[in-house]
Short mmCIF file of C-alpha atoms and ligand atoms in Angstrom, two decimals:
data_model
loop_
_atom_site.label_atom_id
_atom_site.label_comp_id
_atom_site.label_asym_id
_atom_site.label_seq_id
_atom_site.Cartn_x
_atom_site.Cartn_y
_atom_site.Cartn_z
CA MET K 181 -23.39 6.75 -12.84
CA LYS K 182 -20.57 9.42 -12.66
CA LYS K 183 -19.39 9.95 -9.14
CA LYS K 184 -16.40 12.53 -7.83
CA ILE K 185 -14.07 10.46 -5.95
CA MET K 186 -11.02 11.90 -3.93
CA VAL K 187 -7.64 10.37 -3.39
CA THR K 188 -5.03 11.04 -1.45
CA GLY K 189 -1.53 9.43 -1.99
CA VAL K 190 -2.47 9.26 -5.64
CA ALA K 191 0.96 8.90 -7.40
CA GLY K 192 2.07 5.87 -5.44
CA LEU K 193 1.63 2.67 -6.55
CA ILE K 194 -1.80 1.79 -5.32
CA GLY K 195 -2.83 5.30 -5.86
CA SER K 196 -1.92 5.49 -9.38
CA HIS K 197 -3.76 2.44 -10.34
CA LEU K 198 -6.66 2.90 -8.62
CA VAL K 199 -6.90 6.26 -10.04
CA GLU K 200 -6.49 4.95 -13.66
CA LYS K 201 -9.44 2.21 -12.89
CA LEU K 202 -11.74 4.70 -11.30
CA LEU K 203 -11.07 6.98 -14.83
CA LYS K 204 -11.81 3.88 -16.77
CA LEU K 205 -15.13 3.44 -14.92
CA ASN K 206 -15.87 7.31 -16.03
CA HIS K 207 -15.50 8.61 -12.33
CA GLU K 208 -14.38 12.48 -11.83
CA VAL K 209 -10.91 12.22 -9.62
CA TYR K 210 -9.53 14.37 -7.45
CA GLY K 211 -5.62 13.08 -6.70
CA PHE K 212 -3.66 14.76 -3.77
CA ASP K 213 -0.31 14.01 -3.21
CA VAL K 214 3.47 15.79 -2.27
CA VAL K 215 5.05 15.00 -5.52
CA ASP K 216 5.10 17.07 -8.35
CA ILE K 217 3.06 15.64 -11.06
CA ASN K 218 5.81 17.05 -13.91
CA PHE K 219 8.21 14.71 -12.48
CA ASN K 220 6.36 11.49 -11.46
CA ARG K 221 6.05 8.87 -14.23
CA ASN K 222 3.09 6.85 -12.15
CA LEU K 223 0.99 9.73 -13.45
CA GLU K 224 1.85 10.15 -16.56
CA ASN K 225 -0.72 7.87 -18.37
CA ILE K 226 -3.61 10.06 -17.19
CA LYS K 227 -2.25 13.30 -16.16
CA ASN K 228 -3.94 15.27 -18.87
CA HIS K 229 -7.12 13.28 -18.62
CA GLU K 230 -10.03 15.50 -18.61
CA ASN K 231 -11.68 13.83 -15.46
CA PHE K 232 -8.52 14.21 -13.38
CA ILE K 233 -7.70 16.94 -11.11
CA TYR K 234 -4.24 16.99 -9.29
CA PHE K 235 -3.50 19.07 -6.14
CA LYS K 236 0.13 19.16 -5.01
CA GLY K 237 0.13 19.08 -0.90
CA ASP K 238 0.70 17.80 2.54
CA VAL K 239 -1.89 15.90 4.37
CA ARG K 240 -0.29 17.29 7.66
CA SER K 241 -1.47 20.88 6.32
CA SER K 242 -4.92 21.87 6.74
CA GLU K 243 -4.55 24.75 4.10
CA ASP K 244 -3.48 22.48 1.46
CA LEU K 245 -6.27 20.42 2.39
CA ASN K 246 -8.90 22.89 2.11
CA LEU K 247 -8.09 23.59 -1.42
CA PHE K 248 -8.37 19.81 -2.66
CA PHE K 249 -11.52 18.69 -0.41
CA GLN K 250 -14.66 18.24 -2.14
CA SER K 251 -17.42 18.22 0.35
CA ASP K 252 -20.07 17.14 -2.20
CA ALA K 253 -17.73 13.70 -2.99
CA SER K 254 -18.91 10.51 -2.54
CA VAL K 255 -16.04 8.88 -1.15
CA LEU K 256 -12.55 9.77 0.06
CA TYR K 257 -9.62 7.04 -0.36
CA HIS K 258 -7.04 8.17 2.16
CA LEU K 259 -3.78 6.09 0.74
CA ALA K 260 -1.15 9.07 1.74
CA SER K 261 1.60 7.59 4.19
CA VAL K 262 5.42 6.93 4.35
CA VAL K 263 5.73 3.05 3.47
CA GLY K 264 8.35 0.93 3.53
CA VAL K 265 10.77 -0.23 6.46
CA ASN K 266 14.00 1.70 5.23
CA LYS K 267 11.76 5.01 5.01
CA TYR K 268 10.84 4.75 8.70
CA MET K 269 14.05 4.05 10.02
CA GLU K 270 15.63 7.03 8.04
CA ASP K 271 12.61 9.45 9.17
CA PRO K 272 10.63 8.05 12.14
CA LEU K 273 9.06 11.45 12.91
CA SER K 274 7.48 12.08 9.65
CA LEU K 275 6.06 8.34 9.48
CA ILE K 276 4.15 9.28 12.83
CA ASP K 277 3.16 12.73 12.10
CA ILE K 278 2.09 12.38 8.24
CA GLY K 279 -0.14 9.11 10.06
CA ILE K 280 -1.53 10.92 12.79
CA SER K 281 -2.08 14.35 11.64
CA GLY K 282 -2.59 13.64 8.34
CA THR K 283 -5.41 10.77 9.18
CA ARG K 284 -6.93 13.30 11.73
CA ASN K 285 -7.10 16.32 9.67
CA LEU K 286 -8.95 13.89 7.14
CA ILE K 287 -11.05 12.19 9.44
CA ASN K 288 -12.45 15.85 10.62
CA MET K 289 -13.40 17.09 7.16
CA CYS K 290 -14.86 13.82 6.14
CA ASN K 291 -16.94 13.61 9.41
CA LYS K 292 -17.96 17.21 9.03
CA HIS K 293 -19.51 16.70 5.55
CA ASN K 294 -20.63 13.25 6.07
CA VAL K 295 -18.09 12.22 3.16
CA ARG K 296 -17.30 8.38 3.48
CA MET K 297 -13.61 7.31 4.13
CA LEU K 298 -11.80 4.07 3.03
CA PHE K 299 -8.57 4.31 4.81
CA THR K 300 -5.84 1.88 3.95
CA SER K 301 -4.15 -0.13 6.77
CA THR K 302 -1.65 -2.76 6.74
CA SER K 303 -0.88 -6.54 7.72
CA GLU K 304 1.76 -4.99 9.71
CA VAL K 305 -1.00 -4.22 12.39
CA TYR K 306 -1.14 -7.71 13.31
CA GLY K 307 2.73 -7.75 14.15
CA LYS K 308 4.15 -11.21 14.82
CA ASN K 309 1.20 -12.71 16.17
CA SER K 310 1.67 -16.52 15.49
CA ASN K 311 -1.72 -17.60 15.35
CA ILE K 312 -2.26 -17.89 11.52
CA PRO K 313 -3.97 -17.07 9.57
CA TRP K 314 -4.98 -13.37 10.81
CA LEU K 315 -8.50 -12.67 11.47
CA GLU K 316 -9.50 -8.86 11.47
CA ASN K 317 -10.17 -9.19 15.15
CA GLY K 318 -7.04 -11.08 15.80
CA ASP K 319 -4.62 -9.71 18.52
CA ARG K 320 -1.76 -7.47 17.69
CA VAL K 321 1.61 -8.84 18.75
CA LEU K 322 4.33 -6.21 18.80
CA GLY K 323 8.08 -5.70 19.65
CA PRO K 324 9.46 -3.24 21.83
CA THR K 325 9.23 0.57 21.25
CA ASN K 326 13.18 0.75 20.47
CA ILE K 327 12.88 -1.10 17.48
CA ASP K 328 11.64 0.82 14.82
CA ARG K 329 9.41 -1.20 12.37
CA TRP K 330 6.85 -1.46 14.96
CA SER K 331 6.14 2.30 14.62
CA TYR K 332 4.67 2.24 11.26
CA SER K 333 2.37 -0.85 13.07
CA THR K 334 1.31 1.34 15.80
CA SER K 335 0.71 4.32 13.82
CA LYS K 336 -1.99 2.52 11.40
CA ALA K 337 -3.14 1.05 13.99
CA LEU K 338 -3.91 4.70 15.92
CA CYS K 339 -5.46 5.74 13.02
CA GLU K 340 -7.66 2.54 12.67
CA HIS K 341 -8.60 3.56 16.39
CA MET K 342 -9.63 7.10 15.29
CA LEU K 343 -11.83 5.97 12.39
CA PHE K 344 -13.59 3.46 14.61
CA GLY K 345 -14.13 5.84 17.46
CA MET K 346 -15.83 8.55 15.06
CA HIS K 347 -17.65 6.02 13.20
CA HIS K 348 -19.07 4.45 16.53
CA LYS K 349 -19.58 8.37 17.91
CA ASN K 350 -21.40 9.58 14.85
CA ASN K 351 -22.25 7.08 12.86
CA TRP K 352 -19.88 8.21 10.07
CA PRO K 353 -19.51 6.12 7.44
CA MET K 354 -15.90 4.51 7.02
CA SER K 355 -14.35 1.22 6.04
CA ILE K 356 -10.63 -0.08 6.47
CA VAL K 357 -8.73 -2.64 4.55
CA ARG K 358 -5.41 -4.14 5.48
CA PHE K 359 -3.07 -4.89 2.58
CA PHE K 360 -0.62 -7.92 2.64
CA ASN K 361 2.61 -7.38 0.41
CA VAL K 362 1.21 -5.62 -2.75
CA TYR K 363 3.21 -5.39 -5.92
CA GLY K 364 3.21 -5.08 -9.42
CA PRO K 365 4.07 -2.50 -12.29
CA ARG K 366 5.51 0.92 -11.22
CA GLN K 367 6.16 0.16 -7.71
CA ASN K 368 9.34 1.89 -6.16
CA PRO K 369 12.11 -0.74 -6.40
CA ILE K 370 12.45 -0.90 -2.32
CA TYR K 371 10.43 -3.93 -1.57
CA VAL K 372 10.96 -7.47 -1.96
CA VAL K 373 9.26 -8.13 -5.26
CA SER K 374 10.23 -4.94 -6.96
CA LYS K 375 13.84 -4.46 -5.82
CA SER K 376 14.82 -7.91 -6.97
CA ILE K 377 13.04 -7.26 -10.08
CA HIS K 378 14.91 -3.93 -10.91
CA ARG K 379 18.30 -5.34 -9.59
CA VAL K 380 18.16 -9.04 -11.69
CA LEU K 381 16.63 -7.12 -14.87
CA ASN K 382 19.97 -4.68 -14.32
CA GLY K 383 22.08 -7.67 -13.80
CA ILE K 384 22.63 -7.02 -10.09
CA SER K 385 22.42 -9.81 -7.86
CA PRO K 386 19.19 -10.02 -5.87
CA GLU K 387 19.20 -10.18 -1.95
CA LEU K 388 17.96 -12.51 0.64
CA TYR K 389 17.71 -11.22 4.27
CA ASP K 390 18.75 -14.08 7.01
CA GLY K 391 18.06 -16.84 4.72
CA GLY K 392 14.49 -16.07 3.01
CA ASN K 393 12.79 -18.24 5.25
CA GLN K 394 10.17 -15.70 6.27
CA THR K 395 6.88 -16.30 4.44
CA ARG K 396 4.59 -13.51 2.87
CA CYS K 397 1.35 -13.81 0.73
CA PHE K 398 2.11 -11.60 -1.94
CA THR K 399 -0.98 -9.79 -3.45
CA TYR K 400 -1.05 -8.51 -7.22
CA ILE K 401 -2.21 -4.79 -7.80
CA ASP K 402 -5.06 -5.67 -10.13
CA ASP K 403 -6.44 -7.91 -7.73
CA VAL K 404 -6.18 -5.01 -5.03
CA ILE K 405 -8.03 -2.63 -6.72
CA ASP K 406 -10.74 -4.37 -7.07
CA GLY K 407 -11.14 -5.40 -3.64
CA LEU K 408 -10.31 -1.47 -2.74
CA ILE K 409 -12.85 -0.32 -4.93
CA LEU K 410 -15.48 -2.77 -3.23
CA ALA K 411 -14.78 -1.73 0.11
CA ALA K 412 -15.12 2.03 -0.69
CA THR K 413 -18.60 1.63 -2.23
CA LEU K 414 -20.40 -1.63 -0.77
CA GLU K 415 -22.41 -0.87 2.00
CA SER K 416 -21.67 -4.33 4.16
CA ALA K 417 -18.11 -2.75 4.51
CA VAL K 418 -19.26 0.31 6.27
CA GLY K 419 -17.74 0.25 9.84
CA ASN K 420 -15.84 -2.46 9.32
CA VAL K 421 -11.80 -3.66 8.86
CA ILE K 422 -11.33 -6.14 5.96
CA ASN K 423 -7.96 -8.03 4.97
CA LEU K 424 -7.11 -7.74 1.59
CA GLY K 425 -4.68 -10.42 0.63
CA ASN K 426 -3.45 -13.62 -1.20
CA THR K 427 -3.91 -16.68 0.66
CA ILE K 428 -0.68 -18.84 -0.51
CA GLU K 429 1.74 -18.34 1.41
CA ASN K 430 5.40 -18.22 -0.12
CA THR K 431 8.91 -17.68 1.64
CA VAL K 432 10.54 -14.88 0.17
CA ARG K 433 13.36 -17.61 -1.35
CA GLU K 434 10.99 -18.62 -3.33
CA VAL K 435 9.69 -15.46 -4.55
CA VAL K 436 13.19 -14.38 -5.51
CA ASN K 437 13.88 -17.72 -7.35
CA THR K 438 10.90 -17.28 -9.24
CA ILE K 439 11.87 -13.73 -10.47
CA LEU K 440 15.59 -15.42 -11.73
CA LYS K 441 13.59 -17.98 -13.57
CA ALA K 442 10.91 -15.89 -15.11
CA SER K 443 14.05 -13.31 -16.24
CA ASN K 444 16.04 -16.47 -17.53
CA SER K 445 18.66 -15.21 -15.07
CA ASN K 446 21.68 -17.18 -13.74
CA LEU K 447 22.82 -14.37 -11.37
CA LYS K 448 23.68 -15.93 -7.69
CA ILE K 449 21.34 -14.39 -4.64
CA THR K 450 23.63 -12.17 -1.91
CA HIS K 451 23.04 -13.08 1.41
CA ILE K 452 22.40 -10.34 3.82
CA LYS K 453 22.73 -10.69 7.80
CA THR K 454 20.08 -7.94 8.76
CA LYS K 455 22.12 -7.82 12.20
CA GLU K 456 24.94 -6.45 10.39
CA ARG K 457 23.06 -4.29 7.67
CA TYR K 458 20.88 -2.33 10.36
CA GLY K 459 22.11 -3.29 14.05
CA ASN K 460 19.45 -4.52 16.66
CA VAL K 461 16.87 -1.66 15.94
CA TYR K 462 15.89 -4.44 13.03
CA GLU K 463 13.05 -7.00 13.39
CA ASP K 464 11.50 -9.17 11.08
CA ILE K 465 8.17 -11.14 10.93
CA PRO K 466 8.51 -14.88 10.22
CA ARG K 467 5.13 -15.36 8.52
CA ARG K 468 2.05 -13.21 7.37
CA VAL K 469 -0.91 -14.89 6.12
CA PRO K 470 -4.43 -13.47 5.95
CA SER K 471 -7.70 -14.82 6.52
CA ILE K 472 -9.86 -13.47 3.73
CA ASP K 473 -13.49 -15.12 4.72
CA LYS K 474 -14.35 -11.62 5.65
CA ALA K 475 -13.40 -10.18 2.45
CA PHE K 476 -15.29 -12.99 0.57
CA SER K 477 -18.27 -12.75 2.77
CA LEU K 478 -18.90 -9.03 2.66
CA LEU K 479 -17.33 -7.97 -0.35
CA GLY K 480 -17.50 -11.32 -2.60
CA TRP K 481 -13.72 -10.61 -3.35
CA LYS K 482 -10.92 -13.05 -3.50
CA PRO K 483 -7.66 -12.57 -5.57
CA ALA K 484 -7.48 -14.04 -9.18
CA THR K 485 -3.69 -13.80 -9.98
CA SER K 486 -0.84 -16.33 -8.69
CA MET K 487 2.51 -15.14 -7.48
CA GLU K 488 4.22 -16.69 -10.62
CA GLU K 489 1.58 -15.22 -13.22
CA GLY K 490 1.82 -11.49 -11.26
CA VAL K 491 5.68 -11.76 -10.93
CA LYS K 492 5.64 -12.60 -14.75
CA LYS K 493 3.21 -9.39 -15.55
CA THR K 494 5.47 -7.10 -13.45
CA ILE K 495 8.81 -7.90 -15.12
CA ASP K 496 7.39 -7.86 -19.06
CA TRP K 497 6.22 -4.43 -17.77
CA ALA K 498 9.62 -3.58 -16.40
CA LYS K 499 11.34 -4.72 -19.41
CA LYS K 500 9.33 -2.34 -21.21
CA ASN K 501 9.95 0.77 -19.51
CA ASP K 502 13.81 1.99 -19.30
CA TRP K 503 12.90 4.80 -17.01
CA TYR K 504 11.76 2.47 -14.43
CA LEU K 505 14.93 0.02 -14.65
CA ASP K 506 17.42 3.80 -14.55
CA LEU K 507 15.45 4.59 -11.38
CA ASN K 508 17.72 4.86 -8.36
CA LYS K 509 20.93 4.45 -10.68
N1 NAD W 88 2.31 -1.45 -0.71
C1 NAD W 88 1.80 -2.41 0.05
O1 NAD W 88 2.36 -3.58 0.11
C2 NAD W 88 0.85 -1.59 1.45
C3 NAD W 88 0.86 -2.79 2.29
C4 NAD W 88 0.27 -2.65 3.35
C5 NAD W 88 -0.71 -0.94 3.31
N2 NAD W 88 -0.22 -0.21 2.43
C6 NAD W 88 -1.06 1.23 2.27
O2 NAD W 88 -1.50 1.54 1.40
C7 NAD W 88 -1.18 2.93 1.09
C8 NAD W 88 -0.47 3.07 -0.49
O3 NAD W 88 0.74 2.27 -0.41
P1 NAD W 88 1.73 1.95 -1.47
O4 NAD W 88 2.11 0.89 -1.70
O5 NAD W 88 0.95 3.34 -2.70
O6 NAD W 88 2.73 3.22 -1.51
P2 NAD W 88 3.48 4.43 -2.05
O7 NAD W 88 4.80 4.70 -1.17
O8 NAD W 88 3.79 4.15 -3.20
O9 NAD W 88 2.48 5.59 -2.15
C9 NAD W 88 2.13 6.39 -0.96
C10 NAD W 88 2.22 8.06 -1.57
O10 NAD W 88 1.81 8.60 -0.50
C11 NAD W 88 2.28 10.04 -0.61
N3 NAD W 88 2.35 10.95 0.55
C12 NAD W 88 3.46 10.58 1.51
N4 NAD W 88 3.49 11.49 2.65
C13 NAD W 88 2.74 12.21 1.93
C14 NAD W 88 1.93 13.49 2.83
N5 NAD W 88 2.54 13.97 3.53
N6 NAD W 88 1.09 14.32 2.07
C15 NAD W 88 0.65 13.68 0.99
N7 NAD W 88 0.94 12.75 0.29
C16 NAD W 88 2.13 11.89 0.70
C17 NAD W 88 3.74 9.68 -1.58
O11 NAD W 88 4.17 10.82 -1.94
C18 NAD W 88 3.20 8.50 -2.32
O12 NAD W 88 3.00 8.85 -3.53
C19 NAD W 88 -0.39 3.30 2.14
O13 NAD W 88 -1.12 3.89 3.12
C20 NAD W 88 0.11 2.23 2.81
O14 NAD W 88 0.50 2.46 3.95
C21 NAD W 88 0.70 -0.60 1.06
#
């Protein structure tokens, strides 16, 4: 059945793939983002689609949100956020402000009109909890406040508190997902997979931080989109926070080596010491692994794409898209 659906952060990696899928399912999508749609390649395939309506605005502005908000929509996917360790080191105030004021504005609007919200949170919420794998009710173990990295985790956790608080108070329908290292075509080349692919295909040596023994569970975009839609629509997800991530743990070194191999590249890895590049305000997380039992029991979801397959698909896509390889040049 055709539904009216709202998506903030629609021009980003996850938002743009989500909207493509929702349009394929024949829904009417209202998208919101700060970017100018005429200069954004992520929405190129769908910007003229008859069921896609785009609003340019800032989630911190109630005025902008009033123009966008559809009180008869079935759900709002709230994805807009500042993402990426470098970005929140560059602009720490915006990271917190966009997270907290933007989410509070949207919670108020959704709650007022009883519109369901799907909030996109992060595995960063668990911090450096060494009790692996991370269950949704696991502890948050964070470092000190002079380490910039923890501001993203803290701001997302505060948003989760706002959502849970309003859900408990008013029985307002909401669900939260926590993503684990999502990657795929179109991702801004500033994260480990996208940046390494971008560098290698441009003939530049990929970088490894502090030896690359940190582990991550890399989750391919198509798997994420399936889980996201289930979490935003199934009744079983209401009032829940759910991990969406791959369970196979890879070191960052393994991923970079997979990228080199899949690109038939013999470039050598450049080793970076983060203390030298970022000083003492940087802290890394040694292991990051989700439990996805809850995703499976509530949504019937588990990821289907291996890291090797996902990396190959992303490389194949990047090779066909010169504009992407030219980014940041
Ligand atoms: N990609 C991941 O691995 C990952 C992991 C954990 C959580 N998440 C969360 O998933 C969501 C989507 O992530 P993504 O990877 O697509 O990131 P992205 O950076 O590609 O997309 C975020 C989008 O939000 C928009 N945005 C930023 N500030 C805004 C503002 N003030 N008003 C309106 N729009 C604004 C940006 O322009 C961008 O298009 C985010 O909330 C992020 O925190 C992503």
